[in-house]
PDB file of C-alpha atoms in Angstrom:
ATOM      1  CA  MET A   1      48.264  96.044 128.682  1.00 55.00           C
ATOM      2  CA  ASN A   2      47.164  94.034 125.764  1.00 66.00           C
ATOM      3  CA  ALA A   3      43.535  93.315 124.769  1.00 65.00           C
ATOM      4  CA  LEU A   4      43.440  89.803 126.391  1.00 79.00           C
ATOM      5  CA  GLN A   5      44.518  91.000 129.894  1.00 85.00           C
ATOM      6  CA  LYS A   6      41.765  91.791 132.218  1.00 87.00           C
ATOM      7  CA  GLU A   7      41.846  94.707 134.625  1.00 88.00           C
ATOM      8  CA  PRO A   8      42.144  93.322 138.142  1.00 88.00           C
ATOM      9  CA  LEU A   9      39.168  93.751 140.580  1.00 89.00           C
ATOM     10  CA  PRO A  10      39.596  96.068 143.434  1.00 92.00           C
ATOM     11  CA  THR A  11      40.635  94.695 146.759  1.00 90.00           C
ATOM     12  CA  VAL A  12      40.146  97.698 148.990  1.00 97.00           C
ATOM     13  CA  PHE A  13      37.073  99.894 149.108  1.00 98.00           C
ATOM     14  CA  PRO A  14      35.639 103.014 150.665  1.00 98.00           C
ATOM     15  CA  CYS A  15      33.775 102.700 153.959  1.00 98.00           C
ATOM     16  CA  LEU A  16      29.993 103.394 153.974  1.00 96.00           C
ATOM     17  CA  PHE A  17      30.122 104.542 157.529  1.00 97.00           C
ATOM     18  CA  CYS A  18      33.222 106.726 158.043  1.00 98.00           C
ATOM     19  CA  ASN A  19      33.657 107.623 154.276  1.00 97.00           C
ATOM     20  CA  HIS A  20      37.435 106.898 154.321  1.00 97.00           C
ATOM     21  CA  GLU A  21      38.856 105.843 150.906  1.00 97.00           C
ATOM     22  CA  LYS A  22      40.622 102.522 150.750  1.00 97.00           C
ATOM     23  CA  SER A  23      39.859 101.680 154.374  1.00 98.00           C
ATOM     24  CA  VAL A  24      37.747  98.567 153.915  1.00 98.00           C
ATOM     25  CA  SER A  25      39.477  95.293 153.237  1.00 98.00           C
ATOM     26  CA  VAL A  26      38.037  91.889 152.427  1.00 98.00           C
ATOM     27  CA  LYS A  27      39.279  88.482 153.412  1.00 97.00           C
ATOM     28  CA  LEU A  28      37.951  85.430 151.669  1.00 97.00           C
ATOM     29  CA  ASP A  29      37.883  81.990 153.302  1.00 97.00           C
ATOM     30  CA  LYS A  30      36.667  79.947 150.300  1.00 96.00           C
ATOM     31  CA  LYS A  31      37.218  76.600 152.216  1.00 96.00           C
ATOM     32  CA  ALA A  32      34.881  77.734 154.926  1.00 97.00           C
ATOM     33  CA  GLY A  33      32.621  79.631 152.503  1.00 98.00           C
ATOM     34  CA  ILE A  34      32.897  82.949 154.414  1.00 98.00           C
ATOM     35  CA  GLY A  35      33.811  86.434 153.320  1.00 98.00           C
ATOM     36  CA  ASP A  36      34.891  88.921 156.087  1.00 98.00           C
ATOM     37  CA  LEU A  37      34.899  92.685 155.457  1.00 98.00           C
ATOM     38  CA  SER A  38      36.299  95.222 157.933  1.00 98.00           C
ATOM     39  CA  CYS A  39      37.091  98.913 158.026  1.00 98.00           C
ATOM     40  CA  LYS A  40      40.585  99.758 159.537  1.00 98.00           C
ATOM     41  CA  ILE A  41      39.411 103.208 160.445  1.00 97.00           C
ATOM     42  CA  CYS A  42      35.974 102.852 162.210  1.00 98.00           C
ATOM     43  CA  GLY A  43      36.017  99.171 162.864  1.00 97.00           C
ATOM     44  CA  GLN A  44      32.811  98.330 161.023  1.00 97.00           C
ATOM     45  CA  GLN A  45      32.581  94.567 160.185  1.00 98.00           C
ATOM     46  CA  PHE A  46      30.500  92.455 157.936  1.00 98.00           C
ATOM     47  CA  GLN A  47      30.397  88.721 157.181  1.00 98.00           C
ATOM     48  CA  THR A  48      28.634  86.925 154.328  1.00 98.00           C
ATOM     49  CA  GLY A  49      28.511  83.511 152.617  1.00 98.00           C
ATOM     50  CA  ILE A  50      30.685  83.076 149.520  1.00 98.00           C
ATOM     51  CA  ASN A  51      31.371  80.411 146.957  1.00 97.00           C
ATOM     52  CA  TYR A  52      34.409  79.387 144.840  1.00 96.00           C
ATOM     53  CA  LEU A  53      33.618  82.106 142.252  1.00 96.00           C
ATOM     54  CA  SER A  54      33.327  84.991 144.801  1.00 96.00           C
ATOM     55  CA  ALA A  55      35.720  87.858 144.839  1.00 97.00           C
ATOM     56  CA  GLY A  56      36.202  90.740 147.321  1.00 97.00           C
ATOM     57  CA  VAL A  57      33.898  93.036 145.316  1.00 97.00           C
ATOM     58  CA  ASP A  58      31.105  90.468 145.793  1.00 98.00           C
ATOM     59  CA  VAL A  59      31.329  90.703 149.623  1.00 98.00           C
ATOM     60  CA  TYR A  60      31.527  94.532 149.453  1.00 98.00           C
ATOM     61  CA  SER A  61      28.453  94.418 147.200  1.00 98.00           C
ATOM     62  CA  ASP A  62      26.598  92.207 149.731  1.00 98.00           C
ATOM     63  CA  TRP A  63      27.559  94.617 152.473  1.00 98.00           C
ATOM     64  CA  ILE A  64      26.060  97.550 150.499  1.00 98.00           C
ATOM     65  CA  ASP A  65      22.934  95.559 149.910  1.00 98.00           C
ATOM     66  CA  ALA A  66      22.611  94.618 153.579  1.00 97.00           C
ATOM     67  CA  CYS A  67      23.080  98.276 154.690  1.00 96.00           C
ATOM     68  CA  ASP A  68      20.374  99.345 152.234  1.00 97.00           C
ATOM     69  CA  THR A  69      18.022  96.707 153.616  1.00 96.00           C
ATOM     70  CA  VAL A  70      18.571  97.784 157.176  1.00 95.00           C
ATOM     71  CA  ALA A  71      18.179 101.499 156.369  1.00 95.00           C
ATOM     72  CA  LYS A  72      14.848 100.798 154.604  1.00 95.00           C
ATOM     73  CA  GLU A  73      13.557  98.671 157.512  1.00 93.00           C
ATOM     74  CA  ALA A  74      14.564 101.340 159.953  1.00 93.00           C
ATOM     75  CA  ALA A  75      12.763 104.038 157.883  1.00 91.00           C
ATOM     76  CA  ASP A  76       9.622 101.870 157.622  1.00 89.00           C
ATOM     77  CA  THR A  77       9.720 101.148 161.325  1.00 85.00           C
ATOM     78  CA  SER A  78      10.202 104.852 162.102  1.00 81.00           C
ATOM     79  CA  GLN A  79       7.212 105.818 160.032  1.00 78.00           C
ATOM     80  CA  ALA A  80       5.015 103.145 161.525  1.00 76.00           C
ATOM     81  CA  ASN A  81       5.994 104.203 165.073  1.00 72.00           C
ATOM     82  CA  ASP A  82       5.339 107.919 164.363  1.00 66.00           C
ATOM     83  CA  GLY A  83       1.949 107.376 162.905  1.00 59.00           C
ATOM     84  CA  PHE A  84       2.721 110.260 160.557  1.00 55.00           C
ATOM     85  CA  ASN A  85       4.347 110.131 157.255  1.00 56.00           C
ATOM     86  CA  SER A  86       5.365 113.704 156.844  1.00 57.00           C
ATOM     87  CA  TYR A  87       5.229 117.108 158.466  1.00 60.00           C
ATOM     88  CA  GLU A  88       1.962 117.708 156.541  1.00 62.00           C
ATOM     89  CA  ASP A  89       0.332 114.762 158.245  1.00 57.00           C
ATOM     90  CA  LEU A  90       1.587 116.066 161.634  1.00 56.00           C
ATOM     91  CA  ALA A  91       0.117 119.435 160.927  1.00 61.00           C
ATOM     92  CA  ALA A  92      -3.107 117.912 159.866  1.00 61.00           C
ATOM     93  CA  GLY A  93      -3.211 115.985 163.098  1.00 59.00           C
ATOM     94  CA  ASN A  94      -2.669 119.111 165.138  1.00 58.00           C
ATOM     95  CA  GLU A  95      -5.550 120.840 163.097  1.00 58.00           C
ATOM     96  CA  ARG A  96      -7.801 117.830 163.823  1.00 55.00           C
ATOM     97  CA  ARG A  97      -7.114 118.115 167.577  1.00 54.00           C
ATOM     98  CA  ASN A  98      -7.728 121.802 167.537  1.00 54.00           C
ATOM     99  CA  SER A  99     -10.990 121.512 165.734  1.00 53.00           C
ATOM    100  CA  GLU A 100     -12.105 118.720 168.151  1.00 51.00           C
ATOM    101  CA  MET A 101     -11.247 121.001 171.128  1.00 50.00           C
ATOM    102  CA  ASN A 102     -13.392 123.755 169.498  1.00 52.00           C
ATOM    103  CA  ILE A 103     -16.306 121.375 169.210  1.00 49.00           C
ATOM    104  CA  ASP A 104     -15.863 120.405 172.858  1.00 50.00           C
ATOM    105  CA  ARG A 105     -15.844 124.103 173.756  1.00 51.00           C
ATOM    106  CA  HIS A 106     -19.046 124.697 172.022  1.00 47.00           C
ATOM    107  CA  LEU A 107     -20.709 121.699 173.628  1.00 45.00           C
ATOM    108  CA  VAL A 108     -19.701 122.867 177.075  1.00 46.00           C
ATOM    109  CA  SER A 109     -21.048 126.341 176.334  1.00 47.00           C
ATOM    110  CA  ALA A 110     -24.259 125.001 175.059  1.00 48.00           C
ATOM    111  CA  VAL A 111     -24.930 123.171 178.334  1.00 49.00           C
ATOM    112  CA  GLY A 112     -24.093 126.194 180.437  1.00 52.00           C
ATOM    113  CA  GLY A 113     -20.425 125.247 181.372  1.00 51.00           C
ATOM    114  CA  ASN A 114     -17.304 127.237 181.268  1.00 49.00           C
ATOM    115  CA  GLU A 115     -15.919 128.595 178.110  1.00 46.00           C
ATOM    116  CA  TYR A 116     -13.116 125.954 177.837  1.00 47.00           C
ATOM    117  CA  ALA A 117     -13.699 122.158 177.884  1.00 46.00           C
ATOM    118  CA  GLY A 118     -10.649 121.790 180.252  1.00 49.00           C
ATOM    119  CA  ASP A 119     -12.120 124.146 182.848  1.00 50.00           C
ATOM    120  CA  PHE A 120     -14.583 121.931 184.659  1.00 50.00           C
ATOM    121  CA  ILE A 121     -14.591 123.793 187.976  1.00 53.00           C
ATOM    122  CA  ASP A 122     -17.810 123.717 189.998  1.00 54.00           C
ATOM    123  CA  ASP A 123     -18.980 127.072 191.561  1.00 55.00           C
ATOM    124  CA  ASP A 124     -19.905 125.444 194.946  1.00 52.00           C
TER     125      ASP A 124
END
């Protein structure tokens, strides 16, 4: 290969989902402006808009970016739904609940009730 020849861009890629090498192929429909990506092993598919300069590697790169975006959104949603950001927060939440129960126990004892706040049994 001489200095003026360019190395060709890859046309097959590894799959992000099943991790098989050379299992993802890209088809470009430049007339319609659509790039289709599919894995022949796991069946994963992706479609994105392209232009006349786009190559298969551009569609693959868009797929990686889309997967990263979905993963980040899922992580953010998961954290928001949990209400806790880490195991430390979860442990702190348990300690808070335990200390609140201890306060309730002391209040019940102070007014002449049973030892535990959950034991509201009348002695009739």
